Each structure stands twice: as structure tokens, then as C-alpha cells.
Coordinates of C-alpha atoms in Angstrom, one line a residue:
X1 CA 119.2 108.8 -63.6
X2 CA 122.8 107.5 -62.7
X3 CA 120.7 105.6 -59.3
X4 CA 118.6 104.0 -61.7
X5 CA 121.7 102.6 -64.4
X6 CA 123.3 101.4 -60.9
X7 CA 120.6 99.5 -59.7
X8 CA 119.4 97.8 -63.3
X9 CA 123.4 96.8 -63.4
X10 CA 123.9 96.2 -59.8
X11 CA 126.1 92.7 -60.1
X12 CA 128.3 94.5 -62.4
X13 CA 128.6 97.6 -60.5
X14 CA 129.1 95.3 -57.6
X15 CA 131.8 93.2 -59.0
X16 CA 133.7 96.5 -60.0
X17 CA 133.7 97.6 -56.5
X18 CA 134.9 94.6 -55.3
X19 CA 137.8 94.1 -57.3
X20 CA 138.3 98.2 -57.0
X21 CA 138.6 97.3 -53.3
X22 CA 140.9 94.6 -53.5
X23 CA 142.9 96.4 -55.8
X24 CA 143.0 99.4 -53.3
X25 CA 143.8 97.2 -50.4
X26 CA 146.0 95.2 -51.8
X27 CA 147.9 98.2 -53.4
X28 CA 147.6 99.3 -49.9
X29 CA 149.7 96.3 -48.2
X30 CA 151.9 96.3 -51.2
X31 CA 153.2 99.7 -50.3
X32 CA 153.2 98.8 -46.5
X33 CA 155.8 95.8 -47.6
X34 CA 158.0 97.4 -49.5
X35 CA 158.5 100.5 -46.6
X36 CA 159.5 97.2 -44.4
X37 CA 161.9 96.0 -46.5
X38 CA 163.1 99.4 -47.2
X39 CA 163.4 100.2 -43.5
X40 CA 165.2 97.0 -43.1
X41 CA 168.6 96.9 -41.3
X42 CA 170.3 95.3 -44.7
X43 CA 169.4 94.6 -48.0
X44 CA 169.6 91.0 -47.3
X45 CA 166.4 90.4 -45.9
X46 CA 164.3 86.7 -45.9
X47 CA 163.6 85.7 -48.9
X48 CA 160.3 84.8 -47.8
X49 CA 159.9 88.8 -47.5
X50 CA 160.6 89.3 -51.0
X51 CA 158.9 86.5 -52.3
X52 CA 155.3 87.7 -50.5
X53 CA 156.2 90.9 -52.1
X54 CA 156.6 89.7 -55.5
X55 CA 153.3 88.1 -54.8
X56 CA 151.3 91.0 -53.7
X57 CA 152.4 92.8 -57.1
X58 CA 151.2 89.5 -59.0
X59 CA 148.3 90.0 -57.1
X60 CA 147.5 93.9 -58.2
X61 CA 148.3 93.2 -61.3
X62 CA 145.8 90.4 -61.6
X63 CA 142.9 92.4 -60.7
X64 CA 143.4 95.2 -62.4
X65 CA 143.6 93.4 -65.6
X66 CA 140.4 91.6 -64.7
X67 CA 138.9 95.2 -63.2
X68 CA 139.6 97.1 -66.6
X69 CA 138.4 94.1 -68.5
X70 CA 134.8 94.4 -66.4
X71 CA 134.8 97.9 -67.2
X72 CA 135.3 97.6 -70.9
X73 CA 132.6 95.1 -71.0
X74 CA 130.0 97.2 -68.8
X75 CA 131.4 100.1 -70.7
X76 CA 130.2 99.3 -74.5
X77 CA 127.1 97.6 -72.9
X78 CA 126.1 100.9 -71.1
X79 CA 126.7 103.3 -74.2
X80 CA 124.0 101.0 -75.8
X81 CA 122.0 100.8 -73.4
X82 CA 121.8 104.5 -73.6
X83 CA 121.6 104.8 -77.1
X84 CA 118.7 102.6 -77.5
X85 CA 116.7 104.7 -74.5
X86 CA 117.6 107.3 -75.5
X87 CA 116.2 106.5 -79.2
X88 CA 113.0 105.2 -78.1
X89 CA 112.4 108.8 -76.1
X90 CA 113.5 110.7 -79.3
X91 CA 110.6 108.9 -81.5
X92 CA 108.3 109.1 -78.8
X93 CA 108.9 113.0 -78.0
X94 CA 106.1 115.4 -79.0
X95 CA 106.3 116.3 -82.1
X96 CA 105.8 120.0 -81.6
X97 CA 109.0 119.9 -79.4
X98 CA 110.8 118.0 -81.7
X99 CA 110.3 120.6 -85.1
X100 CA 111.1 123.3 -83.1
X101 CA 114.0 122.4 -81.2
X102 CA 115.1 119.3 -83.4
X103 CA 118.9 120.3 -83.0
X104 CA 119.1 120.3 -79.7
X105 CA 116.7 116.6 -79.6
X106 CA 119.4 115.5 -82.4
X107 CA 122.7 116.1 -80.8
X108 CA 121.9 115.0 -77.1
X109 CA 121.7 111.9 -79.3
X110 CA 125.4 112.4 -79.7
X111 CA 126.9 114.4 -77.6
X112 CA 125.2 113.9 -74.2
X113 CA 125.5 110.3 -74.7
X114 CA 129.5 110.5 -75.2
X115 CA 129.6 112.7 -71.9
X116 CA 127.1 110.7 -69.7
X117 CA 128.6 107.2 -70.0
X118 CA 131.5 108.0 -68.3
X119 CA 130.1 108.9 -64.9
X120 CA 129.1 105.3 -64.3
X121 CA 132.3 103.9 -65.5
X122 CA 134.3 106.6 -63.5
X123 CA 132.6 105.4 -60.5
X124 CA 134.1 102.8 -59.3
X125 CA 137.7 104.2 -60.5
X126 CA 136.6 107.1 -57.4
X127 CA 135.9 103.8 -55.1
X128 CA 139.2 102.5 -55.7
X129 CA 141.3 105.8 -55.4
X130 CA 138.8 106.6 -52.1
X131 CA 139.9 103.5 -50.6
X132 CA 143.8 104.2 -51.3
X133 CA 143.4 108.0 -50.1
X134 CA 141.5 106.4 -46.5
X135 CA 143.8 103.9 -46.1
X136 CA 147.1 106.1 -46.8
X137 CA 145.8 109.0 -44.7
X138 CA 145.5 106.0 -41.8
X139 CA 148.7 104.5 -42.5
X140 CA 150.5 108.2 -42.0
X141 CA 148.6 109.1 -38.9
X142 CA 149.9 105.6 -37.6
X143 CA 153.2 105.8 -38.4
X144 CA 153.8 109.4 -37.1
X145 CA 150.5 111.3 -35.2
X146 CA 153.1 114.5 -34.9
X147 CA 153.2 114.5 -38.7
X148 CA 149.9 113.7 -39.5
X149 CA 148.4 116.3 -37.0
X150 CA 150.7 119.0 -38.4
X151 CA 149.5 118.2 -42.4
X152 CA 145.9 118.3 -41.6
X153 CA 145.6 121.2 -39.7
X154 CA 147.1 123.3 -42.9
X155 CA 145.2 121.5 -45.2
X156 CA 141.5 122.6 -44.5
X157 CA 142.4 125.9 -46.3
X158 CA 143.1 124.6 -50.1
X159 CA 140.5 121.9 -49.6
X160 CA 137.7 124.9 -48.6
X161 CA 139.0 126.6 -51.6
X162 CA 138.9 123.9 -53.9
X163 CA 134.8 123.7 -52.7
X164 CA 134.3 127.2 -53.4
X165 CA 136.1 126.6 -57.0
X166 CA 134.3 123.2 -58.0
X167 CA 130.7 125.2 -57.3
X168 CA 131.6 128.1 -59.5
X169 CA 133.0 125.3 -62.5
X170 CA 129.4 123.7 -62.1
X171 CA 127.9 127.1 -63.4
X172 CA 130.7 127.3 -66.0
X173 CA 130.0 123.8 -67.1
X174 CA 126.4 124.8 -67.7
X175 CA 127.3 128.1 -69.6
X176 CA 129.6 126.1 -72.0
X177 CA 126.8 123.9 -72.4
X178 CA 124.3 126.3 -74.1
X179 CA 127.0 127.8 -75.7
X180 CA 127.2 124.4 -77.5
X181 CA 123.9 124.6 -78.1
X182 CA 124.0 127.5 -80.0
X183 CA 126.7 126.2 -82.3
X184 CA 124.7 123.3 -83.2
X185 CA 121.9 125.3 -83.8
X186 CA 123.6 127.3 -86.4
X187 CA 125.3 124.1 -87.8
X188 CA 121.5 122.6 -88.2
X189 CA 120.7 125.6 -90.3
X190 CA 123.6 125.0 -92.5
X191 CA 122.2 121.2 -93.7
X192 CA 118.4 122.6 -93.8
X193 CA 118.9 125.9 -95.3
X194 CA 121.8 124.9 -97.7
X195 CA 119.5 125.7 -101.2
X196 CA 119.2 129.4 -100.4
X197 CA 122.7 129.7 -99.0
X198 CA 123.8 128.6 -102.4
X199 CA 121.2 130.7 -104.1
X200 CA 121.7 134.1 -102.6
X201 CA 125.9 134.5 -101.4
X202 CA 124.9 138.0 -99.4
X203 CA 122.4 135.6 -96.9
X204 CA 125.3 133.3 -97.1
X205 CA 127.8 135.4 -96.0
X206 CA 125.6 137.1 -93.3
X207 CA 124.8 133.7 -91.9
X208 CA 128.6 133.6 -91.3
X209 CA 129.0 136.8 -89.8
X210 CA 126.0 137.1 -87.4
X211 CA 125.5 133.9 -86.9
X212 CA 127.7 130.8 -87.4
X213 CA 130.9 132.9 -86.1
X214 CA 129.7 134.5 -83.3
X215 CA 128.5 131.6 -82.0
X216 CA 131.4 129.2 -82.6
X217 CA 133.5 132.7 -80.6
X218 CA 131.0 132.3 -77.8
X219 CA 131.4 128.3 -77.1
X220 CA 135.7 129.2 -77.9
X221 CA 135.6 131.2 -74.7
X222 CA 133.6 129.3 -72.5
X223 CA 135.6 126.3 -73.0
X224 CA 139.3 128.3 -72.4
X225 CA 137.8 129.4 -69.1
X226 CA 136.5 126.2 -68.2
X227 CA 139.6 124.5 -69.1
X228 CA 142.0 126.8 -67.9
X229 CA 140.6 127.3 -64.7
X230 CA 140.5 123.4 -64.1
X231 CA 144.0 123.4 -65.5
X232 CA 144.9 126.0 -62.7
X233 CA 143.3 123.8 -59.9
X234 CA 144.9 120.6 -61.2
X235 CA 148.1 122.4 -61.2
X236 CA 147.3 123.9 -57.8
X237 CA 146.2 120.7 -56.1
X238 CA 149.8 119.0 -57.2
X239 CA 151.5 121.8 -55.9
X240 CA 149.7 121.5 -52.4
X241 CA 150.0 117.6 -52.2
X242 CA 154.0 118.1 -52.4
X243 CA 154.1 121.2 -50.5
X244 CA 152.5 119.0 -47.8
X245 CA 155.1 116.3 -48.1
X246 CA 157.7 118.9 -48.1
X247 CA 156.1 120.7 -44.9
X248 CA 155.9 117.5 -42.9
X249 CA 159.5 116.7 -43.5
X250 CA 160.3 120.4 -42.1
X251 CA 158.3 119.6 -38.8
X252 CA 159.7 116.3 -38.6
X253 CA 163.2 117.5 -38.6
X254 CA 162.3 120.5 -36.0
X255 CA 161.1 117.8 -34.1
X256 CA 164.0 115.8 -34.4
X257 CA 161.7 112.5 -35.2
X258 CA 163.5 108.9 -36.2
X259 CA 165.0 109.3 -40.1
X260 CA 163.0 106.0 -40.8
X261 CA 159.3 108.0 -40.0
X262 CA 160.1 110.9 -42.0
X263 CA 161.3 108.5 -45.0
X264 CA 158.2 106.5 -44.8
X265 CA 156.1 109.5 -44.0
X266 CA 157.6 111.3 -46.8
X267 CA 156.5 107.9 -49.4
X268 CA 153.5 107.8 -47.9
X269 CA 152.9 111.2 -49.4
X270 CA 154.1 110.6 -52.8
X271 CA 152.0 107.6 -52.8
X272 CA 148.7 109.8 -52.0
X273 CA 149.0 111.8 -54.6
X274 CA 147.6 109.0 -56.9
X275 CA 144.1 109.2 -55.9
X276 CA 144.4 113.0 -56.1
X277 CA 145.8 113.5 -59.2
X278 CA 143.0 111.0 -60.4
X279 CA 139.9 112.9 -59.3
X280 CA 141.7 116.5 -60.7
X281 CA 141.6 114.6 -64.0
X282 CA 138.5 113.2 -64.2
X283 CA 136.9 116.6 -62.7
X284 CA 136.4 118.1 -66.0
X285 CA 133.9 114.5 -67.0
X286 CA 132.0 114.2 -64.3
X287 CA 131.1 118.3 -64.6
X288 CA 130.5 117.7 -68.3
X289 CA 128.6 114.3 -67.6
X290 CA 126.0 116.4 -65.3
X291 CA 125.8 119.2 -67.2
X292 CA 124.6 116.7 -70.2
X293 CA 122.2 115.2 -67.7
X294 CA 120.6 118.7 -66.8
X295 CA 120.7 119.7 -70.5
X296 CA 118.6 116.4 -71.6
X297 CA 115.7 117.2 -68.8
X298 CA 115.3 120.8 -70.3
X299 CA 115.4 118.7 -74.0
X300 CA 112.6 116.6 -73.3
X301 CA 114.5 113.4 -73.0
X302 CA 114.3 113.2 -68.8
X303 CA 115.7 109.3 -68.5
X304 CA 113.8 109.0 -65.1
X305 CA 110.5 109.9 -66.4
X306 CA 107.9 107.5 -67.3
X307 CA 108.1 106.6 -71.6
X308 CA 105.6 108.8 -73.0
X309 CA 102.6 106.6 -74.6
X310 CA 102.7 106.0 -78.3
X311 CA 99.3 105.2 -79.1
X312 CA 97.4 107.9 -80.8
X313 CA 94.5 105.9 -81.6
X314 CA 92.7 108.5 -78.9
X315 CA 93.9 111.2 -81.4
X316 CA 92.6 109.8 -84.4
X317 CA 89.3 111.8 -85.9
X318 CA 86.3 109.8 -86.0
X319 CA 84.0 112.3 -87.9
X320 CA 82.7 110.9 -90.8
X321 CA 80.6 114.2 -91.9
X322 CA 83.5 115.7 -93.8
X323 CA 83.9 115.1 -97.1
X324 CA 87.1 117.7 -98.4
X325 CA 89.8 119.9 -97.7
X326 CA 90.1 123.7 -99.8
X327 CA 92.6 126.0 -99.5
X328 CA 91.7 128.9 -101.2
X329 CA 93.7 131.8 -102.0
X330 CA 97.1 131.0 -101.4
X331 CA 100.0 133.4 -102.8
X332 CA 103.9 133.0 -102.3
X333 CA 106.0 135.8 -102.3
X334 CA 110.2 135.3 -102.5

């Protein structure tokens, strides 16, 4: 589904990656001047120095103002997009479907949509902080290959557990979904089956009880253990990204390397932990985001599958040799 929004908005999509890019490189050579003057013999350096720095930070500024723009633009025009498809499968969906799962039909509406959006506009956010995460993990190994050697051979352990972690959130992400379901459903019987709530108080209160409560328990859970747990990671990916920093200034003074490597080594670091901090955050949307995606295929409302047709003129009874309808016998009993 997300292939096919990318290619039906492939000049935006392109244009965001661009200016990602040269937001990431130019970030990239920003930080590259400022360790120069900063490694400088004095503080009275050209003024031509200063100057192309200033510039480069007019630049970054300049793009990411005109990136953010893009995005808002391709943002609101995506989230109708999606409405409107979405829509047009919802009045096209088998009715038989729709009366006996209409809650779950009704609020992928609403609350799929909210979640699904974002995984196109995140895209290009994970292009930009890719870019800065290559070109600072190249810009270490340059400046010190000691250093850089020593970080990477201790960090394949947190990045293989951070693997195992993100398939086990998937599942979770998928639990918490049906568990919002659930409350939904029970939220749907409120607004249909309000008359004999208000006429018998006993069904009322055991709607609550063994229904509506448990429920809203259920999804209360699920989302404290999906949330805490990412919470946890987040917390232990920040921890590893300095503890990284703080290692390689450890080997560089055992190996008794220049003060000026470490220092720019050490910035380097710091710098790095940008891009990480920004794909811990957006973790918890793009799980969300799939787990909509998945949720609105087992709804009906698959957007890579062909609009169902809408003429039922094949349907239509063409049988003139009836003349009535009786119903006979019917009772009611409350």
C-alpha cells in the first residue's frame, strides 16, 4: 500500500528526499567546519572561515524550512487522499460485512487513517537522519580507525538485541490493536443499544461490568506494555550511544591518541545520537502505522485491492410472475 502512495506522489516524495539529503549533507559539512575551527591553533581564525560557516547554517536553515513546508503540504493532501479511498471502499464493502462488523469498518475510518499517514511523512525524516548516521559513522572512522574499530566491535550486541526486541513489539503492536477493537466494539453498543440501556438499569449495569470495563482493562494493559517496553529501549539505546562515546574516549586515552581526535571523536558522537534518538521516537508510529495497515486487510478495506464493482444491476430480480409478499404468523416476545 505505502509502494503504491510513493509512486502516485513520486515528485513530491522525490523533492523531500532531496532537500532531506541536502539538509543531511549540509548538516554534515556544517559540523565538519566547526570541529576545524574548533581544532584551530587560536580563536582568531580567517574571517573567511567564519563567514562560510555562518553560511552553511543559513543554508540548513533554508531547507529545512522549505523541507517542513513540503511535508505539511504533502501531509494534509495525503490524509485526504486517504480519507476519500478509504470512503469509497467503505460504501462499496459488502454489505453483509459491513452489518456485522460495522464498528470495526467505522473506526478504521478514524483511527487507522490517523496512524497510517504518518509512515509516508516519516519517510523521508528516516532518509535524512540515515544520511547523517552514514556520513557521521564515516567521518569517525576517518578521523580515528583505532576508535572507530574499537566502538563497532562492541556494538553488534545492543544492535542484535534491539532486533530481537523490535520483532517481539511487532506482535505487541498487533495485540493492542484487537484490544482496541474490542473497546470500540463495546462503545458501538452503547450508541445502538442506548433505548434498552435506559429501559432496563440491571442490563445497563451488566454491560459495564462484563463488557465495557473489561474491555477498556484489556486495551489499558496492552498499551503499558507496549509503551513501557519502547520506553525501556529508548532509554536503553541513549544510554548505549553515550556509553560508546564514553568507551572510545577510554581506548583513546590507553592509546595515548592526539587530544584533538579524541575531542572531535568524542562530538562526533554526541552528534550521532540525533538520528538515533529520532528513529527510537518515531518507533512506536511506524509499529502502530503497520499494525493499522494489517488490521484494515482483515476489515475489508485492503487499499491494494482492486475497488469492488458497484453495479448491482446483475442482482436486480427480473421475475415478473410474483405478485405479493405474506408474512404470516409473526409473534414478539420481550
Amino acid at each position: 500500500m505505502l509502494i503504491r502512495f510513493v509512486r502516485h506522489y513520486r515528485l513530491r516524495c522525490g523533492a523531500i528526499v532531496l532537500l532531506s539529503l541536502v539538509s543531511a549533507v549540509a548538516t554534515m559539512v556544517t559540523l565538519g567546519q566547526i570541529n576545524r575551527l574548533a581544532g584551530a591553533a587560536s580563536t582568531n581564525g580567517a574571517l573567511s572561515s567564519w563567514l562560510y560557516c555562518g553560511a552553511l547554517l543559513a543554508l540548513v536553515f533554508v531547507v529545512n524550512i522549505a523541507l517542513q513546508g513540503l511535508l505539511a503540504v504533502f501531509g494534509a493532501d495525503l490524509v485526504a487522499h486517504l480519507r476519500k479511498e478509504l470512503s469509497e471502499r467503505f460504501v462499496r464493502l459488502d454489505y453483509e460485512r459491513l452489518a456485522t462488523r460495522r464498528h470495526v469498518v467505522a473506526t478504521s475510518l478514524v483511527e487507522d487513517l490517523g496512524r497510517i499517514a504518518p509512515l509516508v511523512l516519516i519517510a523521508p525524516q528516516l532518509a535524512y537522519n540515515a544520511v547523517r548516521a552514514r556520513g557521521g559513522a564515516v567521518y569517525r572512522r576517518v578521523r580515528s580507525p583505532v576508535l572507530a574499530g574499537s566502538v563497532l566491535a562492541v556494538l553488534p550486541i545492543p544492535i542484535g538485541g534491539a532486533l530481537l526486541f523490535a520483532r517481539k513489539v511487532k506482535v505487541r503492536f498487533g495485540i493492542l490493536r484487537a484490544a482496541e477493537e474490542r473497546v470500540f466494539s463495546q462503545l458501538h453498543t452503547i450508541s445502538s443499544g442506548k433505548k434498552e440501556m435506559t429501559l432496563n438499569r440491571l442490563r445497563a449495569e451488566q454491560f459495564m461490568s462484563d463488557g465495557l470495563s473489561p474491555a477498556i482493562a484489556e486495551a489499558r494493559h496492552h498499551m503499558i506494555s507496549v509503551h513501557l517496553g519502547w520506553g525501556a529501549m529508548s532509554a536503553l539505546a541513549s544510554v548505549v550511544m553515550l556509553g560508546s562515546v564514553l568507551f572510545a574516549l577510554a581506548v583513546g586515552q590507553h592509546f595515548n591518541l592526539p587530544l584533538e581526535t579524541i575531542v572531535k571523536f568524542v562530538i562526533s558522537g554526541l552528534f550521532l545520537s540525533g538520528p538515533v534518538n529520532f528513529l527510537m521516537s518515531v518507533g512506536p508510529q511506524i509499529n502502530a502505522g503497520l499494525a493499522s495497515i494489517r488490521h484494515l486487510n482483515a476489515a475489508g478495506l485492503n487499499l491494494d485491492a482492486e475497488l469492488p464493482s458497484h453495479d448491482l444491476a446483475h442482482s436486480a430480480v427480473t421475475d415478473d410472475s410474483w405478485a405479493r409478499i405474506d408474512a404470516r404468523k409473526l409473534t414478539y416476545r420481550y
